[in-house]
Amino acid sequence: MSARWDAVVVGAGPAGSATALQLARAGARVLLLDRARFPRDKPCSEYLSPESTRVLERLGPGVLGAVAAASPARLTGMKVVAPSGAAVVGRFETFSYALPRTRFDTILRAAAEAAGAEVREGVKVEELLYDRGAVAGVVARDTYRARIVVGADGLRSVVARRLGPVHAIGPKRVAFTAHVAGVRDVHDLGEMHVGRPGYVGLGPIGDGVTTVALVVPFAAARRGARFFEELNRFPGIAGRFNARRIVRHVLATGPFSRWSRRAVAAGGGALLVGDAADFFDPFTGQGIYSALRGAELAAAAILATLATGASLQLYARARRREFGAKWLLERVIGIAVGWPALIERVVGRMIRRPELAHLLVRATGNCVPAGAALTPRVLAGLVL
Ligand SMILES: Cc1cc2nc3c(=O)[nH]c(=O)nc-3n(C[C@H](O)[C@H](O)[C@H](O)COP(=O)(O)OP(=O)(O)OC[C@H]3O[C@@H](n4cnc5c(N)ncnc54)[C@H](O)[C@@H]3O)c2cc1C
């Protein structure tokens, strides 16, 4: 049976909407499905790394204009605070936007629709359809046949699980995120406070609201703790909050650290993008950039396949080239934050050598290649 759609995209988060937008703009017949109804929330620190701005620009002036008009905060750098309270600031060369995911994701979803993608909400995909070994569509309440299926359905992607093994790799952490008004001393910086155990990320997201993410080992979360009491054990945070000024309830997520063995279906016909393909740890704040940049790579590969029958494996290779060093940097940092004494030492080194703080913040902000922060000279400077 011939497919009604060139591509069915499962998930209308940043990865799915950005992929659908680019495919539809190039003339493909695209169906974008999401189980949620928008605006929908997502546990996140809601900071778009500076290089995300460049991708949003490429998605079209309407997209970046809508983000800029949604009263986002503008961050000029990141403060890293060690368990003792010692702190260092690394600055971006430019700035990054930060805004609630309810607004950001709704802008992207609307842009995909405006570009010509058909969007259906409240549709939960359960299974994949196959035709002679290749993925040929998805099954929800109805069946949707497509030449290509894009799994952009996030951390617990059903498309990824149907395509093959999803590895759960350590460290096993969970996160609790909230929006709080009137947090003291929040200006134009994102803040990462490392504790014993866990860490807290916080930063402004516009309109006087701060997003607060508490990330702790899974085992610590199971012992049970109250959100604001936990925040008070971080010296750089204690006393800055008024629990009564919470403006959005606490959302929980995790454990994360997932890695799909196949970003492209073995028999063809499907690929994964964004968290559905991989997500390690939120500390470096690169998830949205990876989703958007991954969407560019996915759209290019899909358009080549639709036009010439080229293999989707080109996408797997493009991802390795684009993200290989970033994956390594994310892992090095994600593992290091589980060692408070090591973070104490690294922050001490960066206080003495601020250029290392700027380099690390720019590498995790995707402003300079991640590999620039992974040279023996830089690593030695950070720990020796
Ligand atoms: C605590 C925390 C803090 C973070 N902070 C940051 C940060 O500050 N900056 C940053 O860049 N990144 C951050 N991240 C990472 C970022 O949130 C993700 O990387 C990003 O949301 C990935 O986008 P996505 O489109 O792949 O997935 P998602 O945004 O999760 O979107 C997936 C979509 O798929 C839909 N879906 C799921 N299953 C189905 C199904 N079966 N059928 C149909 N639809 C389905 C969902 O409803 C959802 O809309 C953070 C993550 C966490 C956990």
Short mmCIF file of C-alpha atoms and ligand atoms in Angstrom, two decimals, residues 10-16 33-36 38 40 42-49 101 105 123-126 152-158 175-177 213 215 253 256 273-276 279 282 285-289 291, ligand 1:
data_model
loop_
_atom_site.label_atom_id
_atom_site.label_comp_id
_atom_site.label_asym_id
_atom_site.label_seq_id
_atom_site.Cartn_x
_atom_site.Cartn_y
_atom_site.Cartn_z
CA VAL A 10 6.53 11.20 16.53
CA GLY A 11 6.89 13.92 19.19
CA ALA A 12 6.49 17.69 18.79
CA GLY A 13 9.25 18.78 21.19
CA PRO A 14 12.21 20.78 19.81
CA ALA A 15 13.63 17.78 17.91
CA GLY A 16 10.35 16.75 16.28
CA LEU A 33 2.06 13.58 16.15
CA ASP A 34 2.24 14.21 19.89
CA ARG A 35 0.49 12.43 22.73
CA ALA A 36 0.26 15.75 24.64
CA PHE A 38 0.12 22.10 23.64
CA ARG A 40 2.64 21.24 27.40
CA LYS A 42 8.60 19.54 30.22
CA PRO A 43 10.97 19.15 33.22
CA CYS A 44 13.92 21.30 32.12
CA SER A 45 16.13 24.22 33.21
CA GLU A 46 14.89 25.97 30.06
CA TYR A 47 18.17 27.53 28.99
CA LEU A 48 18.95 27.50 25.23
CA SER A 49 22.71 27.33 24.83
CA ARG A 101 9.20 25.29 27.65
CA ASP A 105 7.94 24.37 22.39
CA VAL A 123 -2.13 10.86 19.61
CA LYS A 124 0.02 8.35 21.47
CA VAL A 125 2.11 6.16 19.18
CA GLU A 126 2.36 2.57 20.43
CA ALA A 152 11.47 12.39 18.34
CA ASP A 153 9.49 11.16 21.31
CA GLY A 154 11.99 12.03 24.03
CA LEU A 155 13.67 10.23 26.89
CA ARG A 156 11.32 7.23 27.07
CA SER A 157 10.94 6.97 23.28
CA VAL A 158 8.69 4.14 22.19
CA ALA A 175 15.50 15.58 38.62
CA PHE A 176 12.85 17.77 40.23
CA THR A 177 12.14 21.12 38.59
CA ALA A 213 16.25 22.00 38.93
CA VAL A 215 19.26 16.66 40.40
CA THR A 253 11.80 13.06 35.70
CA PHE A 256 18.09 9.61 32.55
CA VAL A 273 16.53 12.50 16.91
CA GLY A 274 16.88 14.45 20.18
CA ASP A 275 16.54 12.67 23.53
CA ALA A 276 15.04 9.66 21.76
CA PHE A 279 20.48 11.86 26.61
CA PRO A 282 21.33 17.81 32.21
CA GLY A 285 22.46 22.14 29.35
CA GLN A 286 23.02 20.96 25.78
CA GLY A 287 19.84 18.92 25.24
CA ILE A 288 17.85 21.52 23.33
CA TYR A 289 20.79 22.44 21.12
CA ALA A 291 17.69 18.34 19.53
C1 LIG B 1 16.22 18.38 34.74
C2 LIG B 1 16.55 18.69 33.31
C3 LIG B 1 17.04 19.95 32.99
C4 LIG B 1 17.37 20.23 31.67
N1 LIG B 1 17.82 21.49 31.38
C5 LIG B 1 18.17 21.79 30.11
C6 LIG B 1 18.60 23.12 29.77
O1 LIG B 1 18.63 24.04 30.59
N2 LIG B 1 18.97 23.34 28.48
C7 LIG B 1 18.93 22.36 27.53
O2 LIG B 1 19.30 22.62 26.40
N3 LIG B 1 18.49 21.12 27.82
C8 LIG B 1 18.07 20.81 29.07
N4 LIG B 1 17.60 19.57 29.36
C9 LIG B 1 17.43 18.60 28.26
C10 LIG B 1 16.21 18.95 27.40
O3 LIG B 1 15.06 19.08 28.21
C11 LIG B 1 15.97 17.83 26.37
O4 LIG B 1 17.20 17.44 25.82
C12 LIG B 1 15.04 18.29 25.25
O5 LIG B 1 13.73 18.50 25.74
C13 LIG B 1 14.98 17.24 24.13
O6 LIG B 1 14.00 17.58 23.19
P1 LIG B 1 13.22 16.44 22.40
O7 LIG B 1 12.39 17.13 21.40
O8 LIG B 1 14.16 15.39 21.99
O9 LIG B 1 12.28 15.72 23.50
P2 LIG B 1 11.09 16.30 24.36
O10 LIG B 1 11.22 17.75 24.56
O11 LIG B 1 10.98 15.42 25.55
O12 LIG B 1 9.79 16.07 23.43
C14 LIG B 1 9.30 14.77 23.19
C15 LIG B 1 7.83 14.88 22.79
O13 LIG B 1 7.39 13.56 22.42
C16 LIG B 1 6.08 13.36 22.90
N5 LIG B 1 5.87 11.90 23.02
C17 LIG B 1 6.50 11.07 23.88
N6 LIG B 1 6.08 9.81 23.67
C18 LIG B 1 5.18 9.85 22.67
C19 LIG B 1 4.40 8.86 22.00
N7 LIG B 1 4.47 7.56 22.33
N8 LIG B 1 3.56 9.26 21.00
C20 LIG B 1 3.46 10.57 20.66
N9 LIG B 1 4.18 11.55 21.27
C21 LIG B 1 5.03 11.19 22.25
C22 LIG B 1 6.06 14.11 24.23
O14 LIG B 1 4.73 14.46 24.61
C23 LIG B 1 6.92 15.33 23.92
O15 LIG B 1 6.14 16.44 23.49
C24 LIG B 1 17.23 19.26 30.66
C25 LIG B 1 16.74 17.99 30.98
C26 LIG B 1 16.39 17.71 32.28
C27 LIG B 1 15.84 16.35 32.62
#
